[in-house]
């Protein structure tokens, strides 16, 4: 492949082939090749699997905690309706609601808001458990956040290696492990996440894949440094999570995919406009 746009289109073509294929082994081979096409390799990249692991884990870890809190927010709103957002809206600051939920889960000053939401979920113990898990296990301080990111990174690397082993088995003797469909589902998600990240950076004017991945990995290293630990997990300091630093400690200031946020806001504005129009017509 030539330039970044050509490599991206090539990966999209492979992705489409995978979606069209009914054979899981062909899907896995096409999707793995799509990953390698997006990442690209230099002449010195002899150990390609480590390049894939390092690049992919950084891309997926970038949005991991944000996506976890966003999903929790979505699930709470699904059962409580606007009551949840009404509580979060009263939390000080102009941040988006996902960030405000993270603030409630991590900063002691917002214990009252935490208690209100928790009590409203009395009939939904699983959602209460998830709130407690983040509050008491993950968002305790910078060290606990780091440990959660490292656990996620380790799980990702292990899963990527499982996919790679199956890819090699298929190529060399046409065999695979019995859990092929499970890892295939994960691989679909990984490729989609790569597409999302690249499109987001292309929108910002960074159109070379290597530069995109370098920036993501550099930001990850900056995050480790802010957490008070190095990339090897050596403890330098554990910082308390406060209203001033929670967004950097938990999210590395990540606010979600910028393009998706714009689309969601546009849809919300249209819905609000239609609701207002409908209400006006009713009168």
Tab-separated table of C-alpha atoms in Angstrom:
chain	number	residue	atom	x	y	z
A	1	UNK	CA	0.000	0.000	0.000
A	2	UNK	CA	1.125	3.541	-0.703
A	3	UNK	CA	-0.118	6.572	1.211
A	4	UNK	CA	-2.303	6.572	4.298
A	5	UNK	CA	-5.509	7.088	2.343
A	6	UNK	CA	-4.717	4.107	0.149
A	7	UNK	CA	-3.938	1.924	3.172
A	8	UNK	CA	-7.174	3.007	4.853
A	9	UNK	CA	-9.253	2.186	1.765
A	10	UNK	CA	-7.448	-1.131	1.448
A	11	UNK	CA	-8.316	-1.978	5.046
A	12	UNK	CA	-11.950	-0.963	4.460
A	13	UNK	CA	-12.075	-3.292	1.470
A	14	UNK	CA	-10.724	-6.164	3.569
A	15	UNK	CA	-13.222	-5.333	6.300
A	16	UNK	CA	-16.065	-5.450	3.774
A	17	UNK	CA	-14.811	-8.799	2.479
A	18	UNK	CA	-14.919	-10.120	6.035
A	19	UNK	CA	-18.494	-8.923	6.495
A	20	UNK	CA	-19.534	-10.553	3.211
A	21	UNK	CA	-17.881	-13.867	4.012
A	22	UNK	CA	-19.806	-16.625	5.803
A	23	UNK	CA	-16.624	-18.520	6.619
A	24	UNK	CA	-15.167	-17.512	10.039
A	25	UNK	CA	-11.606	-18.426	9.073
A	26	UNK	CA	-11.721	-16.140	6.024
A	27	UNK	CA	-13.182	-13.370	8.157
A	28	UNK	CA	-10.334	-13.670	10.657
A	29	UNK	CA	-7.665	-13.604	7.947
A	30	UNK	CA	-9.206	-10.574	6.236
A	31	UNK	CA	-9.637	-8.656	9.485
A	32	UNK	CA	-6.111	-9.438	10.683
A	33	UNK	CA	-4.714	-8.289	7.345
A	34	UNK	CA	-6.817	-5.114	7.674
A	35	UNK	CA	-5.172	-4.459	11.053
A	36	UNK	CA	-1.689	-4.929	9.640
A	37	UNK	CA	-2.578	-2.699	6.682
A	38	UNK	CA	-3.716	0.119	8.961
A	39	UNK	CA	-0.682	-0.141	11.226
A	40	UNK	CA	1.893	-0.488	8.467
A	41	UNK	CA	5.407	-1.666	9.194
A	42	UNK	CA	8.858	-0.194	8.764
A	43	UNK	CA	11.758	-2.245	7.439
A	44	UNK	CA	13.115	-2.581	10.989
A	45	UNK	CA	9.863	-3.930	12.421
A	46	UNK	CA	10.904	-7.587	12.455
A	47	UNK	CA	8.735	-8.561	15.436
A	48	UNK	CA	5.447	-7.466	13.875
A	49	UNK	CA	3.187	-9.033	16.491
A	50	UNK	CA	4.675	-6.801	19.193
A	51	UNK	CA	4.105	-3.747	16.991
A	52	UNK	CA	0.475	-4.813	16.548
A	53	UNK	CA	0.047	-5.415	20.298
A	54	UNK	CA	1.669	-2.137	21.340
A	55	UNK	CA	-0.284	-0.084	18.812
A	56	UNK	CA	-3.652	-1.728	19.332
A	57	UNK	CA	-3.517	-1.745	23.145
A	58	UNK	CA	-2.713	1.983	23.162
A	59	UNK	CA	-5.595	2.751	20.789
A	60	UNK	CA	-8.075	0.694	22.814
A	61	UNK	CA	-6.853	1.871	26.234
A	62	UNK	CA	-7.216	5.495	25.133
A	63	UNK	CA	-11.003	5.271	25.239
A	64	UNK	CA	-11.412	2.414	27.724
A	65	UNK	CA	-12.412	4.199	30.930
A	66	UNK	CA	-14.444	6.788	29.050
A	67	UNK	CA	-16.420	4.056	27.285
A	68	UNK	CA	-16.957	2.229	30.602
A	69	UNK	CA	-18.391	5.308	32.330
A	70	UNK	CA	-20.384	6.260	29.201
A	71	UNK	CA	-21.974	2.793	29.153
A	72	UNK	CA	-22.786	3.013	32.864
A	73	UNK	CA	-24.377	6.425	32.304
A	74	UNK	CA	-26.415	5.058	29.404
A	75	UNK	CA	-27.607	2.085	31.459
A	76	UNK	CA	-28.581	4.251	34.435
A	77	UNK	CA	-30.503	6.674	32.222
A	78	UNK	CA	-32.276	3.705	30.616
A	79	UNK	CA	-33.890	2.828	33.960
A	80	UNK	CA	-34.096	6.215	35.696
A	81	UNK	CA	-34.841	8.438	32.727
A	82	UNK	CA	-34.118	12.160	33.045
A	83	UNK	CA	-33.815	11.972	36.845
A	84	UNK	CA	-30.184	10.847	36.581
A	85	UNK	CA	-29.223	13.686	34.251
A	86	UNK	CA	-31.123	16.176	36.398
A	87	UNK	CA	-28.881	15.215	39.324
A	88	UNK	CA	-25.721	15.319	37.223
A	89	UNK	CA	-26.639	18.688	35.727
A	90	UNK	CA	-26.574	20.191	39.229
A	91	UNK	CA	-22.980	19.016	39.720
A	92	UNK	CA	-20.703	22.062	39.448
A	93	UNK	CA	-18.875	22.642	36.185
A	94	UNK	CA	-19.708	22.734	32.483
A	95	UNK	CA	-18.425	19.277	31.615
A	96	UNK	CA	-20.388	16.732	29.625
A	97	UNK	CA	-22.572	14.349	31.634
A	98	UNK	CA	-20.234	11.365	31.258
A	99	UNK	CA	-17.454	13.375	32.889
A	100	UNK	CA	-19.832	14.542	35.619
A	101	UNK	CA	-20.771	10.965	36.416
A	102	UNK	CA	-17.058	10.149	36.718
A	103	UNK	CA	-16.699	13.156	39.044
A	104	UNK	CA	-19.542	11.849	41.221
A	105	UNK	CA	-17.939	8.390	41.292
A	106	UNK	CA	-14.454	9.616	42.169
A	107	UNK	CA	-14.532	12.883	44.134
A	108	UNK	CA	-15.560	12.798	47.794
A	109	UNK	CA	-17.154	16.252	47.570
A	110	UNK	CA	-19.997	14.723	45.536
A	111	UNK	CA	-20.986	11.982	47.957
A	112	UNK	CA	-24.511	13.410	48.227
A	113	UNK	CA	-25.070	13.140	44.458
A	114	UNK	CA	-23.611	9.620	44.498
A	115	UNK	CA	-26.000	8.608	47.276
A	116	UNK	CA	-29.024	10.041	45.446
A	117	UNK	CA	-28.342	8.082	42.263
A	118	UNK	CA	-27.408	4.941	44.210
A	119	UNK	CA	-30.627	5.007	46.240
A	120	UNK	CA	-32.745	5.520	43.115
A	121	UNK	CA	-31.202	2.301	41.748
A	122	UNK	CA	-32.479	0.254	44.705
A	123	UNK	CA	-34.309	-2.108	42.331
A	124	UNK	CA	-31.239	-2.494	40.107
A	125	UNK	CA	-28.497	-4.095	42.255
A	126	UNK	CA	-26.226	-4.761	39.272
A	127	UNK	CA	-26.073	-1.047	38.460
A	128	UNK	CA	-25.440	-0.307	42.143
A	129	UNK	CA	-22.611	-2.850	42.091
A	130	UNK	CA	-21.062	-1.181	39.042
A	131	UNK	CA	-21.239	2.213	40.723
A	132	UNK	CA	-19.578	0.781	43.841
A	133	UNK	CA	-16.927	-0.962	41.774
A	134	UNK	CA	-15.822	2.269	40.123
A	135	UNK	CA	-16.135	4.330	43.285
A	136	UNK	CA	-14.389	1.959	45.704
A	137	UNK	CA	-12.070	-0.049	43.456
A	138	UNK	CA	-11.107	1.850	40.297
A	139	UNK	CA	-11.442	5.574	41.042
A	140	UNK	CA	-9.769	5.538	44.471
A	141	UNK	CA	-6.604	7.392	43.459
A	142	UNK	CA	-4.191	7.630	40.540
A	143	UNK	CA	-2.616	4.251	41.398
A	144	UNK	CA	-5.936	2.370	41.278
A	145	UNK	CA	-6.743	3.994	37.913
A	146	UNK	CA	-3.332	2.962	36.613
A	147	UNK	CA	-3.830	-0.615	37.818
A	148	UNK	CA	-7.195	-0.852	36.030
A	149	UNK	CA	-5.638	0.397	32.789
A	150	UNK	CA	-2.786	-2.095	33.131
A	151	UNK	CA	-5.228	-4.955	33.751
A	152	UNK	CA	-7.169	-3.975	30.665
A	153	UNK	CA	-3.985	-3.677	28.627
A	154	UNK	CA	-2.854	-7.138	29.753
A	155	UNK	CA	-6.205	-8.685	28.841
A	156	UNK	CA	-6.076	-7.024	25.436
A	157	UNK	CA	-2.560	-8.275	24.753
A	158	UNK	CA	-3.531	-11.806	25.763
A	159	UNK	CA	-6.577	-11.681	23.489
A	160	UNK	CA	-4.576	-10.292	20.558
A	161	UNK	CA	-2.072	-13.134	20.953
A	162	UNK	CA	-4.932	-15.675	20.923
A	163	UNK	CA	-6.156	-14.170	17.656
A	164	UNK	CA	-2.634	-14.240	16.227
A	165	UNK	CA	-2.127	-17.908	17.161
A	166	UNK	CA	-5.380	-18.839	15.455
A	167	UNK	CA	-4.404	-16.782	12.408
A	168	UNK	CA	-1.132	-18.748	12.158
A	169	UNK	CA	-2.915	-22.085	12.600
A	170	UNK	CA	-5.348	-21.241	9.788
A	171	UNK	CA	-2.554	-20.129	7.457
A	172	UNK	CA	-0.258	-23.092	8.116
A	173	UNK	CA	-2.621	-26.078	8.402
A	174	UNK	CA	-6.194	-24.806	8.078
A	175	UNK	CA	-6.996	-25.517	11.738
A	176	UNK	CA	-8.129	-23.253	14.589
A	177	UNK	CA	-9.115	-23.419	18.251
A	178	UNK	CA	-12.794	-24.080	19.180
A	179	UNK	CA	-13.332	-20.518	20.499
A	180	UNK	CA	-12.885	-18.965	17.041
A	181	UNK	CA	-16.234	-17.146	17.008
A	182	UNK	CA	-15.470	-15.461	20.341
A	183	UNK	CA	-12.153	-14.005	19.265
A	184	UNK	CA	-13.609	-13.139	15.863
A	185	UNK	CA	-16.153	-10.902	17.584
A	186	UNK	CA	-13.334	-9.172	19.457
A	187	UNK	CA	-11.334	-8.732	16.276
A	188	UNK	CA	-14.290	-7.050	14.574
A	189	UNK	CA	-14.432	-4.616	17.493
A	190	UNK	CA	-10.673	-3.948	17.365
A	191	UNK	CA	-10.725	-3.127	13.658
A	192	UNK	CA	-13.741	-0.851	14.110
A	193	UNK	CA	-11.946	0.944	16.961
A	194	UNK	CA	-8.922	1.503	14.715
A	195	UNK	CA	-11.164	2.949	12.008
A	196	UNK	CA	-12.856	5.252	14.522
A	197	UNK	CA	-9.557	6.577	15.870
A	198	UNK	CA	-8.047	7.158	12.438
A	199	UNK	CA	-11.150	8.931	11.107
A	200	UNK	CA	-11.136	11.149	14.199
A	201	UNK	CA	-7.504	12.143	13.593
A	202	UNK	CA	-8.041	12.556	9.843
A	203	UNK	CA	-10.803	15.023	10.735
A	204	UNK	CA	-8.206	16.982	12.751
A	205	UNK	CA	-5.883	17.101	9.763
A	206	UNK	CA	-3.469	14.342	10.852
A	207	UNK	CA	-3.667	11.991	7.902
A	208	UNK	CA	-0.640	9.725	8.298
A	209	UNK	CA	-1.394	6.568	10.252
A	210	UNK	CA	2.055	6.323	11.825
A	211	UNK	CA	1.725	9.886	13.134
A	212	UNK	CA	-1.702	9.081	14.558
A	213	UNK	CA	-0.454	6.033	16.447
A	214	UNK	CA	2.688	7.858	17.599
A	215	UNK	CA	0.539	10.651	19.040
A	216	UNK	CA	-1.791	8.202	20.803
A	217	UNK	CA	1.154	6.356	22.354
A	218	UNK	CA	2.818	9.621	23.349
A	219	UNK	CA	-0.386	10.753	25.075
A	220	UNK	CA	-0.537	7.417	26.869
A	221	UNK	CA	2.991	7.954	28.209
A	222	UNK	CA	1.988	11.457	29.322
A	223	UNK	CA	-0.937	9.896	31.161
A	224	UNK	CA	1.323	7.412	32.978
A	225	UNK	CA	3.519	10.298	34.021
A	226	UNK	CA	0.560	12.294	35.341
A	227	UNK	CA	-0.693	9.256	37.248
A	228	UNK	CA	2.636	9.255	39.067
A	229	UNK	CA	3.897	6.011	37.570
A	230	UNK	CA	6.119	5.123	34.654
A	231	UNK	CA	5.177	2.768	31.823
A	232	UNK	CA	6.720	-0.166	33.740
A	233	UNK	CA	4.453	0.392	36.735
A	234	UNK	CA	7.140	1.758	39.052
A	235	UNK	CA	5.425	3.745	41.772
A	236	UNK	CA	6.573	7.346	42.068
A	237	UNK	CA	3.518	8.808	43.759
A	238	UNK	CA	-0.225	8.145	44.147
A	239	UNK	CA	-2.346	11.255	43.685
A	240	UNK	CA	-5.689	11.940	45.279
A	241	UNK	CA	-8.526	12.375	42.769
A	242	UNK	CA	-10.036	15.843	43.082
A	243	UNK	CA	-12.465	18.047	41.161
A	244	UNK	CA	-9.454	19.742	39.576
A	245	UNK	CA	-7.633	16.662	38.298
A	246	UNK	CA	-10.230	13.879	37.948
A	247	UNK	CA	-10.659	14.313	34.181
A	248	UNK	CA	-6.914	13.957	33.569
A	249	UNK	CA	-6.378	11.099	36.015
A	250	UNK	CA	-9.360	9.053	34.834
A	251	UNK	CA	-9.739	9.963	31.160
A	252	UNK	CA	-6.438	11.635	30.252
A	253	UNK	CA	-8.849	14.452	29.246
A	254	UNK	CA	-10.406	12.253	26.552
A	255	UNK	CA	-13.938	13.455	25.786
A	256	UNK	CA	-15.066	10.687	23.440
A	257	UNK	CA	-14.841	10.496	19.667
A	258	UNK	CA	-15.165	14.101	18.490
A	259	UNK	CA	-17.048	13.235	15.296
A	260	UNK	CA	-19.495	10.937	17.078
A	261	UNK	CA	-20.073	13.622	19.708
A	262	UNK	CA	-20.967	16.148	16.995
A	263	UNK	CA	-23.388	13.688	15.380
A	264	UNK	CA	-24.989	12.847	18.751
A	265	UNK	CA	-25.402	16.534	19.547
A	266	UNK	CA	-26.970	17.177	16.140
A	267	UNK	CA	-29.417	14.295	16.675
A	268	UNK	CA	-30.239	15.566	20.177
A	269	UNK	CA	-30.857	19.081	18.832
A	270	UNK	CA	-33.129	17.740	16.095
A	271	UNK	CA	-35.050	15.633	18.615
A	272	UNK	CA	-35.416	18.614	20.927
A	273	UNK	CA	-36.617	20.773	18.024
A	274	UNK	CA	-39.147	18.126	16.936
A	275	UNK	CA	-40.392	17.671	20.515
A	276	UNK	CA	-40.866	21.422	20.859
A	277	UNK	CA	-42.711	21.561	17.543
A	278	UNK	CA	-44.945	18.624	18.531
A	279	UNK	CA	-45.724	20.253	21.888
A	280	UNK	CA	-46.579	23.533	20.157
A	281	UNK	CA	-48.889	21.805	17.712
A	282	UNK	CA	-50.679	20.054	20.596
A	283	UNK	CA	-51.719	23.419	21.923
